[in-house]
N, CA, C and O atoms as a Tinker XYZ file with bonds, in Angstrom:
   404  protein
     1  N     14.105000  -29.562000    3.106000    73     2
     2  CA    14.325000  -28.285000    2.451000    64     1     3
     3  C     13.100000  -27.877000    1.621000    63     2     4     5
     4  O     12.937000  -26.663000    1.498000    81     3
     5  N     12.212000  -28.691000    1.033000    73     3     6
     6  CA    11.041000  -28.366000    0.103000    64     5     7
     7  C     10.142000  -28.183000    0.925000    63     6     8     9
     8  O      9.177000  -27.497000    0.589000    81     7
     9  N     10.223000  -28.819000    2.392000    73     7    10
    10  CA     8.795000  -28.511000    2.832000    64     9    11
    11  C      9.078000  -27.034000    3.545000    63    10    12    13
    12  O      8.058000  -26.654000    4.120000    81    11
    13  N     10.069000  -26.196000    3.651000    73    11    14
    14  CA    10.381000  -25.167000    4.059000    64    13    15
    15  C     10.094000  -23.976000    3.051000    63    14    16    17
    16  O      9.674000  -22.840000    3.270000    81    15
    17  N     10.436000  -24.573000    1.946000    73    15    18
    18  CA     9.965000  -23.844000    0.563000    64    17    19
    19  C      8.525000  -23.666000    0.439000    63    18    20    21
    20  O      7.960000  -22.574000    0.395000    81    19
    21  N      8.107000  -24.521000    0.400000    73    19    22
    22  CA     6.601000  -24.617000    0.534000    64    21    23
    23  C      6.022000  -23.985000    1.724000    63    22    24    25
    24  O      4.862000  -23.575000    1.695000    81    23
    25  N      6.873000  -23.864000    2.932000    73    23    26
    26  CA     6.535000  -22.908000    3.927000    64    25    27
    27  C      6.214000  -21.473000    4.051000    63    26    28    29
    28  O      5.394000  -20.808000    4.685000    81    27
    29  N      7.385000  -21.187000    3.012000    73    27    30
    30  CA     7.746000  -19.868000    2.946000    64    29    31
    31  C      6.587000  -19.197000    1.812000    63    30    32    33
    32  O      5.857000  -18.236000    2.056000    81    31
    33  N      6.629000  -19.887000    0.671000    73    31    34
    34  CA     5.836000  -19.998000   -0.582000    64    33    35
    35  C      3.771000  -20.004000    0.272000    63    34    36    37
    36  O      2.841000  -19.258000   -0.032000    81    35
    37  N      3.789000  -20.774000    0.972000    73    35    38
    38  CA     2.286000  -20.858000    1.719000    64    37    39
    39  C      2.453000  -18.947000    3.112000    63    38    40    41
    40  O      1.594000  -18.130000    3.441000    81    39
    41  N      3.672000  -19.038000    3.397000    73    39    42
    42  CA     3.746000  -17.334000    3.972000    64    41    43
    43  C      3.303000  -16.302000    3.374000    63    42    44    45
    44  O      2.620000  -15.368000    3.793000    81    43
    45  N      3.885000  -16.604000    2.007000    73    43    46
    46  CA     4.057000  -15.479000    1.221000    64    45    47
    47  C      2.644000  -15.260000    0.933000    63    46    48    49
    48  O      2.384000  -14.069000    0.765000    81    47
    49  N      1.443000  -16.229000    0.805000    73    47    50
    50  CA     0.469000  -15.978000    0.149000    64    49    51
    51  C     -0.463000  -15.579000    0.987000    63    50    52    53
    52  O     -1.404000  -14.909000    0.562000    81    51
    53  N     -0.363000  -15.921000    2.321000    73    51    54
    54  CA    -1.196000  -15.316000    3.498000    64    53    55
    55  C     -1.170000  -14.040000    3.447000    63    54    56    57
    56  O     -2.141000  -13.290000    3.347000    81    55
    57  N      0.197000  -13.702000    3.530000    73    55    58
    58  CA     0.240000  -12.142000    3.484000    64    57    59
    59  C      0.112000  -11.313000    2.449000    63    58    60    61
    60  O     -0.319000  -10.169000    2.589000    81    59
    61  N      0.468000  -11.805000    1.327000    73    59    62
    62  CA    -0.729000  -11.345000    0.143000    64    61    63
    63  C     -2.059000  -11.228000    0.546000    63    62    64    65
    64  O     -2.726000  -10.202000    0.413000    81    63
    65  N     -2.526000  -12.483000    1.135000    73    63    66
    66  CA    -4.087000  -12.078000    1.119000    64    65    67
    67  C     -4.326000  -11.018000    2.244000    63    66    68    69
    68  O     -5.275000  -10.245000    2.111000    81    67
    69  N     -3.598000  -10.946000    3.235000    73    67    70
    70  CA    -3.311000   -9.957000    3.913000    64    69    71
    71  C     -3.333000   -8.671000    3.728000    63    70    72    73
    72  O     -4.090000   -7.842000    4.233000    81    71
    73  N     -2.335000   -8.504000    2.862000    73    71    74
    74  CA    -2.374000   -6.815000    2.554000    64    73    75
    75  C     -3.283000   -6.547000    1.292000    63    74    76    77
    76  O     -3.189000   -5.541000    0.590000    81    75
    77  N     -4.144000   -7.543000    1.104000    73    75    78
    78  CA    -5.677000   -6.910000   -0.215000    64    77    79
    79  C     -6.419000   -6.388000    1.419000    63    78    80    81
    80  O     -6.683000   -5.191000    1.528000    81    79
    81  N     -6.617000   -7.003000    2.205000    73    79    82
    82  CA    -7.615000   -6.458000    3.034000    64    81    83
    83  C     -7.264000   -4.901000    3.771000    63    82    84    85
    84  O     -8.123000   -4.098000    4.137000    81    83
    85  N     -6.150000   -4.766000    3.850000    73    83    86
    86  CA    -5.488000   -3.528000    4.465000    64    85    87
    87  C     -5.292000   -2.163000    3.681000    63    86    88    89
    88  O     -4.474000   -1.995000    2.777000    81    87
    89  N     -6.351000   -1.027000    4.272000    73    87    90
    90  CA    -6.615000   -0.120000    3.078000    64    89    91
    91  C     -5.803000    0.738000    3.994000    63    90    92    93
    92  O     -5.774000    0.723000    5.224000    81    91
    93  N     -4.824000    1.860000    2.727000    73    91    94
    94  CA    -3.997000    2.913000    2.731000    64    93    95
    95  C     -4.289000    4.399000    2.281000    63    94    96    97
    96  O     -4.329000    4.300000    1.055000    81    95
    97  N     -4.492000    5.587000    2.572000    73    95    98
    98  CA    -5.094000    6.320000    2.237000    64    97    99
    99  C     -3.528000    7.732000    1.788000    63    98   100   101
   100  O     -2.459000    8.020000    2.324000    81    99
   101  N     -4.197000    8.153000    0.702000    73    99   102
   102  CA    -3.512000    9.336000    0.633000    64   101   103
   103  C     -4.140000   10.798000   -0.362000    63   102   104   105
   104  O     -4.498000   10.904000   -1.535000    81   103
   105  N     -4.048000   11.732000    0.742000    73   103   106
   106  CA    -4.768000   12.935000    0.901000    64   105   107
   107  C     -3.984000   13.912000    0.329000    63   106   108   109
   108  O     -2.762000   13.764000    0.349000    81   107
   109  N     -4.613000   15.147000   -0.314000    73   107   110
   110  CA    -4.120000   16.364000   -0.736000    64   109   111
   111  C     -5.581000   17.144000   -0.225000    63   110   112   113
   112  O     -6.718000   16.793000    0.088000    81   111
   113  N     -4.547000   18.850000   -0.386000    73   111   114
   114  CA    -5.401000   20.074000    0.012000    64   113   115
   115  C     -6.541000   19.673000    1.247000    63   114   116   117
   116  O     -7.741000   19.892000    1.078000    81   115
   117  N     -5.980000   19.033000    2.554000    73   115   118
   118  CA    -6.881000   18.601000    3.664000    64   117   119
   119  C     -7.987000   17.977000    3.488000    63   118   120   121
   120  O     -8.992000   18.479000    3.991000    81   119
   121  N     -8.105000   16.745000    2.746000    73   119   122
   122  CA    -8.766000   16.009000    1.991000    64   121   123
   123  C     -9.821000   15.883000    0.813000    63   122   124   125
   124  O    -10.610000   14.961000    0.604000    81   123
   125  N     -9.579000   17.339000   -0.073000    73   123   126
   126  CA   -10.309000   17.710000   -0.962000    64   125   127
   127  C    -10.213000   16.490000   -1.938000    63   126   128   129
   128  O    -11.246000   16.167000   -2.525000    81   127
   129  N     -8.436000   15.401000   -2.283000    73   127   130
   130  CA    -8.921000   14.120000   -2.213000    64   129   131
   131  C     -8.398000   13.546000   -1.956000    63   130   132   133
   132  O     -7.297000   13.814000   -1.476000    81   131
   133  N     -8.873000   12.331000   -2.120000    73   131   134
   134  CA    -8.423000   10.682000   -0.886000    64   133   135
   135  C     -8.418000    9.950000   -2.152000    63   134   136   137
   136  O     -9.233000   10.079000   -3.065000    81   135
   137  N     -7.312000    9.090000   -2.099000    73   135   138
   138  CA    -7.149000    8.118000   -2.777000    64   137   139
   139  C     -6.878000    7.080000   -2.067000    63   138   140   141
   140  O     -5.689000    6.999000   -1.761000    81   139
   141  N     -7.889000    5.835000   -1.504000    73   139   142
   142  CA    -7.743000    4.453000   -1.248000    64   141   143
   143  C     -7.233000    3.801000   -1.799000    63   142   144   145
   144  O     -7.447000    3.701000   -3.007000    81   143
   145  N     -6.155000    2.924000   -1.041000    73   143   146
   146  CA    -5.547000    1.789000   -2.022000    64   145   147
   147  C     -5.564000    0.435000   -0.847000    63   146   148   149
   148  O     -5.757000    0.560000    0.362000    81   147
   149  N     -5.392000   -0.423000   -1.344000    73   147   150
   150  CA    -5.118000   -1.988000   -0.478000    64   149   151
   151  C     -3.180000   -1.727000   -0.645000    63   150   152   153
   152  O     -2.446000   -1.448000   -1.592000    81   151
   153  N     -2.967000   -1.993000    0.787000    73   151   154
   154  CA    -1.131000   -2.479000    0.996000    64   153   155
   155  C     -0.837000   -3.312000   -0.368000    63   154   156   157
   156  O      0.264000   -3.000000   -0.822000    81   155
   157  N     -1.653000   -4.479000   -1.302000    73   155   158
   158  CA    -0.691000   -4.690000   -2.475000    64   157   159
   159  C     -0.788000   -3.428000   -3.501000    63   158   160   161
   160  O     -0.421000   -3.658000   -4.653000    81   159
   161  N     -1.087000   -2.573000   -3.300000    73   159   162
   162  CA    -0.655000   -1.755000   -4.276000    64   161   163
   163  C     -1.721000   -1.382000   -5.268000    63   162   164   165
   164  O     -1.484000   -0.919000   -6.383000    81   163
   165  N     -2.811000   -1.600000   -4.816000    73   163   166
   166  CA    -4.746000   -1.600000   -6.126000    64   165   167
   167  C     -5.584000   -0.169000   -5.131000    63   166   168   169
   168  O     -6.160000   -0.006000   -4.055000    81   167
   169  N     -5.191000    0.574000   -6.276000    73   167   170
   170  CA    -6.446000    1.587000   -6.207000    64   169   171
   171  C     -8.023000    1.131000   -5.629000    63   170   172   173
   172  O     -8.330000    0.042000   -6.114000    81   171
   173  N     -8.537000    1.401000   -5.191000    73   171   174
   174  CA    -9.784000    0.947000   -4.590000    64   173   175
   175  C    -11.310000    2.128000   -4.924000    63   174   176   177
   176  O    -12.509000    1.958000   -5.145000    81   175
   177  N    -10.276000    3.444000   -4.779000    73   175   178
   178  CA   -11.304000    4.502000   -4.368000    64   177   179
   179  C    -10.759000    5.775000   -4.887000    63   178   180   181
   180  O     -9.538000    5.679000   -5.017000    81   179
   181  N    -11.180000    6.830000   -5.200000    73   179   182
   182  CA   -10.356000    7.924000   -5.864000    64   181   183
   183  C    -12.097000    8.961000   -5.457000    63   182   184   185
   184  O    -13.165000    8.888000   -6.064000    81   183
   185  N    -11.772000    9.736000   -4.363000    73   183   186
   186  CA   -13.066000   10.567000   -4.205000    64   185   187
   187  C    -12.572000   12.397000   -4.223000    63   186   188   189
   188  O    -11.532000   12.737000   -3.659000    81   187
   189  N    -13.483000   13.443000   -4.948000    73   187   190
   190  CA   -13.075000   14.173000   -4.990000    64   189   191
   191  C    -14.013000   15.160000   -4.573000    63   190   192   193
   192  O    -15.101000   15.156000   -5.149000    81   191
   193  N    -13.735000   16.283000   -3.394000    73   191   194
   194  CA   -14.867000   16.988000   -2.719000    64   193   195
   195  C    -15.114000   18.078000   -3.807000    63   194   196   197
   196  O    -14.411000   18.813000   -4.501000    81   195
   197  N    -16.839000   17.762000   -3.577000    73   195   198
   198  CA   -17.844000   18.276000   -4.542000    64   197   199
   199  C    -17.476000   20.020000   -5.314000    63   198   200   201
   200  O    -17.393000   20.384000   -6.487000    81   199
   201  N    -17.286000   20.982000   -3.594000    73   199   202
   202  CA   -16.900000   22.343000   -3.631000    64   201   203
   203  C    -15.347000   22.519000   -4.332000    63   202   204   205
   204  O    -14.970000   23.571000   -4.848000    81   203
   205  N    -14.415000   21.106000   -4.232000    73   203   206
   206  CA   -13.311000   21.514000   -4.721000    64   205   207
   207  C    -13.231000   21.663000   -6.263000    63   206   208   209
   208  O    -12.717000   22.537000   -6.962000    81   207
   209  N    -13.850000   20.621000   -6.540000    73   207   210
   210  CA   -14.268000   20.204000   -7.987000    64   209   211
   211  C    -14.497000   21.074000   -8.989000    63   210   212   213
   212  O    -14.121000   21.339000  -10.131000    81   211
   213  N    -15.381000   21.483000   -8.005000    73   211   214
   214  CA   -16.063000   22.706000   -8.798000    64   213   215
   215  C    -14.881000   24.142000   -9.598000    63   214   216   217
   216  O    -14.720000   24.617000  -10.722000    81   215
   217  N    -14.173000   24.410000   -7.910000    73   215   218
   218  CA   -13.072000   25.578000   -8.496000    64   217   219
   219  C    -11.824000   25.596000   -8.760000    63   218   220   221
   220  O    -11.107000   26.595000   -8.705000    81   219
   221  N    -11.317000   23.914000   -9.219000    73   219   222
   222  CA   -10.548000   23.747000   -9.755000    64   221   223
   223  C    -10.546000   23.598000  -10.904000    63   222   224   225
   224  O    -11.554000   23.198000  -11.486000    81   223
   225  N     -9.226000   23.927000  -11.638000    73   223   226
   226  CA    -9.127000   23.541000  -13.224000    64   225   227
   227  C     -8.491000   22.687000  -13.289000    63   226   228   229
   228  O     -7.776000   22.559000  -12.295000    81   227
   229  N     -8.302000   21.547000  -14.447000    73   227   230
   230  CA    -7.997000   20.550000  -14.986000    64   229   231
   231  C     -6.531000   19.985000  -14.533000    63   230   232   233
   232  O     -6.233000   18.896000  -14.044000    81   231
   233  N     -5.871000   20.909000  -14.811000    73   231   234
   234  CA    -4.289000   20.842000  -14.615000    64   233   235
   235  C     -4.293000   20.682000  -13.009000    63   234   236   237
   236  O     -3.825000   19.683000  -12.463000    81   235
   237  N     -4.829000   21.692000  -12.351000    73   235   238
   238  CA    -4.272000   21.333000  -11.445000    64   237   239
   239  C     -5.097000   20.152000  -10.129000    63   238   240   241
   240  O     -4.837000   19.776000   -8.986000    81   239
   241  N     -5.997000   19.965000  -10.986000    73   239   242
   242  CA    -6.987000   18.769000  -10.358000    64   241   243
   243  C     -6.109000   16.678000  -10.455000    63   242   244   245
   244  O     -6.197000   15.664000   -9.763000    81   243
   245  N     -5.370000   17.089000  -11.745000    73   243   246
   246  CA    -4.492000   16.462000  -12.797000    64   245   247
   247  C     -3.276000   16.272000  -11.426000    63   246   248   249
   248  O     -2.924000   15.278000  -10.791000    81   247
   249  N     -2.988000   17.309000  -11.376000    73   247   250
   250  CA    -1.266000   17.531000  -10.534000    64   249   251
   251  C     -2.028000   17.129000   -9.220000    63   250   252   253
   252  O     -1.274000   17.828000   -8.543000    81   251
   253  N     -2.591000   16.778000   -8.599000    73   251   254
   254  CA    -2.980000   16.720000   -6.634000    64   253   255
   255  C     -4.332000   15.779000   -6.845000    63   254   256   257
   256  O     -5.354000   15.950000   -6.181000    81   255
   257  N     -4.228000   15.051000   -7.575000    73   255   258
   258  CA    -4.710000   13.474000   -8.509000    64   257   259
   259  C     -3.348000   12.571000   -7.968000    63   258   260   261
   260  O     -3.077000   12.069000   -6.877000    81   259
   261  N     -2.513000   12.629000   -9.504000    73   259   262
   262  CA    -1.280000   12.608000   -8.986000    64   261   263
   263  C     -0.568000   12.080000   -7.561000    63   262   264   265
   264  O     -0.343000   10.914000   -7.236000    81   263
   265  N     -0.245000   13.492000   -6.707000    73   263   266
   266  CA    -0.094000   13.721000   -5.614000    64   265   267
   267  C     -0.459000   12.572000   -4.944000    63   266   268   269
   268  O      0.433000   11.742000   -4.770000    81   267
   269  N     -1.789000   12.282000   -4.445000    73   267   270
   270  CA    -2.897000   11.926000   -4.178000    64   269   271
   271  C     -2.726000   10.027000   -4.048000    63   270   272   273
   272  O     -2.885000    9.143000   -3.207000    81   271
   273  N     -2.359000   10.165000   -5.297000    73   271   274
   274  CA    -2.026000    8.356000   -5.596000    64   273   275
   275  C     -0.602000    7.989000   -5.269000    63   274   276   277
   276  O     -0.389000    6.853000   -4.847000    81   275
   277  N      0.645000    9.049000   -5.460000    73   275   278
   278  CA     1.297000    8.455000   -5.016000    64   277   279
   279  C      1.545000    8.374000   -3.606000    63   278   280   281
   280  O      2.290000    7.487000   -3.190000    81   279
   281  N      0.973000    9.249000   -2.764000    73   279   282
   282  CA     0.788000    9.235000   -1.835000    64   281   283
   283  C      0.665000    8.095000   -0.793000    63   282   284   285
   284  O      1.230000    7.839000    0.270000    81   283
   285  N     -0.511000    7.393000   -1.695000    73   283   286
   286  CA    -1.857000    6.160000   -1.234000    64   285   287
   287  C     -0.058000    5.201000   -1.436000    63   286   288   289
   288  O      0.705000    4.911000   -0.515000    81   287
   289  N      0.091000    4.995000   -2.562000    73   287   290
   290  CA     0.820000    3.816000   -3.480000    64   289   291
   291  C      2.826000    4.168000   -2.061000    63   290   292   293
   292  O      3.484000    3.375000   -1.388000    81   291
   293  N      2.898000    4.982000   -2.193000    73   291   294
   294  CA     4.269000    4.980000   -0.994000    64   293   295
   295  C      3.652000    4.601000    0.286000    63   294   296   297
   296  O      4.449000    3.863000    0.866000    81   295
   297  N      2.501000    4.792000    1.041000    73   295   298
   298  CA     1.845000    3.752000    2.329000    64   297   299
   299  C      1.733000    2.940000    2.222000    63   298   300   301
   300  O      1.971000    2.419000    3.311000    81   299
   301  N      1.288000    1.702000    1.029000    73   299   302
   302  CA     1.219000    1.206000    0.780000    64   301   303
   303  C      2.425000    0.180000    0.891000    63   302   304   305
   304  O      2.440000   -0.903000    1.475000    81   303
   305  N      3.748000    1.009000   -0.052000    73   303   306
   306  CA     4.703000    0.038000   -0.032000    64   305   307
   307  C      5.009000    0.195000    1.352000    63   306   308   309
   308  O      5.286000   -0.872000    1.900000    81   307
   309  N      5.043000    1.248000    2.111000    73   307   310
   310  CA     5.460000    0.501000    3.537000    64   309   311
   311  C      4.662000   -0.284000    4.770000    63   310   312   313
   312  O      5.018000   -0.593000    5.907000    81   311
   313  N      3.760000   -0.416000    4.234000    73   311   314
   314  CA     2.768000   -1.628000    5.385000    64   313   315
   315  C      3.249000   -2.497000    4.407000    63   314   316   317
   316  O      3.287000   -3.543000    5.054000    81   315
   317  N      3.573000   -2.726000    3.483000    73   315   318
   318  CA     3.807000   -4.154000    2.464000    64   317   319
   319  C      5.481000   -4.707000    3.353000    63   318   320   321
   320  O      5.687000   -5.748000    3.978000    81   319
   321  N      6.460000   -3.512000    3.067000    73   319   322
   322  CA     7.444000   -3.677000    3.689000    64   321   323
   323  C      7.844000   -3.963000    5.049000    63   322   324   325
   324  O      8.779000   -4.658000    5.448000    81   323
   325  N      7.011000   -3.334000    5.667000    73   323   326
   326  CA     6.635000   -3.696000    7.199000    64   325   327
   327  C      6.380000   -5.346000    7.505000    63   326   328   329
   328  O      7.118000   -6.072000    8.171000    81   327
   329  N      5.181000   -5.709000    6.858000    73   327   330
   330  CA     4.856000   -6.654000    7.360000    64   329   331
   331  C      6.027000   -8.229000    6.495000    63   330   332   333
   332  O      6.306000   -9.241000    7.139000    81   331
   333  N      6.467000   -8.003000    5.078000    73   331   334
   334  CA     6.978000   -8.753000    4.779000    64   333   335
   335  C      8.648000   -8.808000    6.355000    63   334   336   337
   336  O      9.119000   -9.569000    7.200000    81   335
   337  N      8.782000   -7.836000    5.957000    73   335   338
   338  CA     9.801000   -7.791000    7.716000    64   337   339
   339  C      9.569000   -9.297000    8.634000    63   338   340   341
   340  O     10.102000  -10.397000    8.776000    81   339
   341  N      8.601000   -8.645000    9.041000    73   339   342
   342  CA     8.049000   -9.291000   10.287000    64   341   343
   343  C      7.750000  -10.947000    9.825000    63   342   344   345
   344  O      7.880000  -11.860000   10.640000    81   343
   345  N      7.437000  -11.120000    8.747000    73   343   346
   346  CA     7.161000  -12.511000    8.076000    64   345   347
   347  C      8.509000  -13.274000    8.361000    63   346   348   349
   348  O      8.674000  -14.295000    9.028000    81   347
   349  N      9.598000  -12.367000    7.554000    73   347   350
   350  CA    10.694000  -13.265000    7.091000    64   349   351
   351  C     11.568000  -13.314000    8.819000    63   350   352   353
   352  O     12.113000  -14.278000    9.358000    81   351
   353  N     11.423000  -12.013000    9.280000    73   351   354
   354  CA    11.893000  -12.482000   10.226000    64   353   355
   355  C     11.434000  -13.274000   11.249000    63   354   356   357
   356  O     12.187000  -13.536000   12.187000    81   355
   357  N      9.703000  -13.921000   11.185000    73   355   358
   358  CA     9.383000  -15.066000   11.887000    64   357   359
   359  C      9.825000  -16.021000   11.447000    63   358   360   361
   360  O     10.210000  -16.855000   12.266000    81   359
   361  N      9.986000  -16.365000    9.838000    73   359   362
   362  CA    10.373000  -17.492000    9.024000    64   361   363
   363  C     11.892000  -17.764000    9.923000    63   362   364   365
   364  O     12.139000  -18.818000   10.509000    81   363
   365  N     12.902000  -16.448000    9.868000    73   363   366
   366  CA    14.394000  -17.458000   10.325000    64   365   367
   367  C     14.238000  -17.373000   11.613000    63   366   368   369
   368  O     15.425000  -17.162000   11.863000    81   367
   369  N     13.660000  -17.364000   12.791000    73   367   370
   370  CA    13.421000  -17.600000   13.757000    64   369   371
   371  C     14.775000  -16.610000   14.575000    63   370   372   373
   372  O     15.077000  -15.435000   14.782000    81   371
   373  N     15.303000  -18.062000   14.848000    73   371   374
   374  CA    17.272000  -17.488000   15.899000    64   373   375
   375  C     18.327000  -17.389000   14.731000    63   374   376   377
   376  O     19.419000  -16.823000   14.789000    81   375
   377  N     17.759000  -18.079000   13.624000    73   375   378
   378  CA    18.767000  -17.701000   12.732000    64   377   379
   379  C     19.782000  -16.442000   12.619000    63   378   380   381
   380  O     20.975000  -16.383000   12.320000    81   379
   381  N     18.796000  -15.429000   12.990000    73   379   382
   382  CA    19.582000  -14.170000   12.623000    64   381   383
   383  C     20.786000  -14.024000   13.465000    63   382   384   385
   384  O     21.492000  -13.140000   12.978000    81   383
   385  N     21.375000  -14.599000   14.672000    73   383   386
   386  CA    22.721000  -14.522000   15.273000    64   385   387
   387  C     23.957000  -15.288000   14.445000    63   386   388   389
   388  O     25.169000  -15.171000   14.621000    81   387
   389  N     23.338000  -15.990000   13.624000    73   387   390
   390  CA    24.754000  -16.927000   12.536000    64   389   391
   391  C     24.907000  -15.473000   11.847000    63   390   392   393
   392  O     25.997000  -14.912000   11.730000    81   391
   393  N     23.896000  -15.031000   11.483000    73   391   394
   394  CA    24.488000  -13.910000   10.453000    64   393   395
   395  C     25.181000  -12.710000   10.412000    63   394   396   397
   396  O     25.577000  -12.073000    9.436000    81   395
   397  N     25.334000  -12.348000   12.318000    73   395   398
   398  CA    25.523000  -11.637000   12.550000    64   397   399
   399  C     24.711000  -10.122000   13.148000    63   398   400   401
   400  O     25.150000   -8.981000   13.294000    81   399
   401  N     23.513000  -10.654000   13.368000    73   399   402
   402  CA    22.237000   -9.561000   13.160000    64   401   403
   403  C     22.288000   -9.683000   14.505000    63   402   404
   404  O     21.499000   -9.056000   15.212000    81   403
């Protein structure tokens, strides 16, 4: 039973290191900006086009900022969710017919 723990526990951390390498992007106003993030959930990049910059005001640079990140940060949770999926369901193998699945 511990070395299964330790299985799961040595899974879990692969795919951590996993989703730092896996970048998520999320866009406003047809990419005036992009906010990069890694699948765990870390900002990486926050770029904002030069011409937009310019003729926007604060507030609403503020609000589609925003936008922008949560955007990145909801892709994020689902390649995270995705792949933990696919983990746990390699972990129980045939298991899943006892349970009813």
């Amino acid at each position: 039973m511990f070395d299964k723990l330790m299985a799961a526990q040595q899974k879990a951390d692969e795919i951590k290191k996993r989703l730092d390498t896996i970048s998520v992007f999320g866009e406003v106003e047809g990419g005036a900006i992009r906010v990069t993030a890694t699948a765990n959930k870390a900002i990486t990049a926050v770029e904002i086009n030069e011409d937009f910059y310019k003729q926007a005001d604060k507030e609403e640079l503020e609000e589609l900022l925003l936008t922008a990140i949560n955007k990145a940060l909801t892709q994020a949770e689902q390649v995270s969710a995705t792949e933990m999926q696919a983990a746990t369901k390699d972990m129980l193998g045939g298991l899943g017919g006892m349970f009813g699945q």
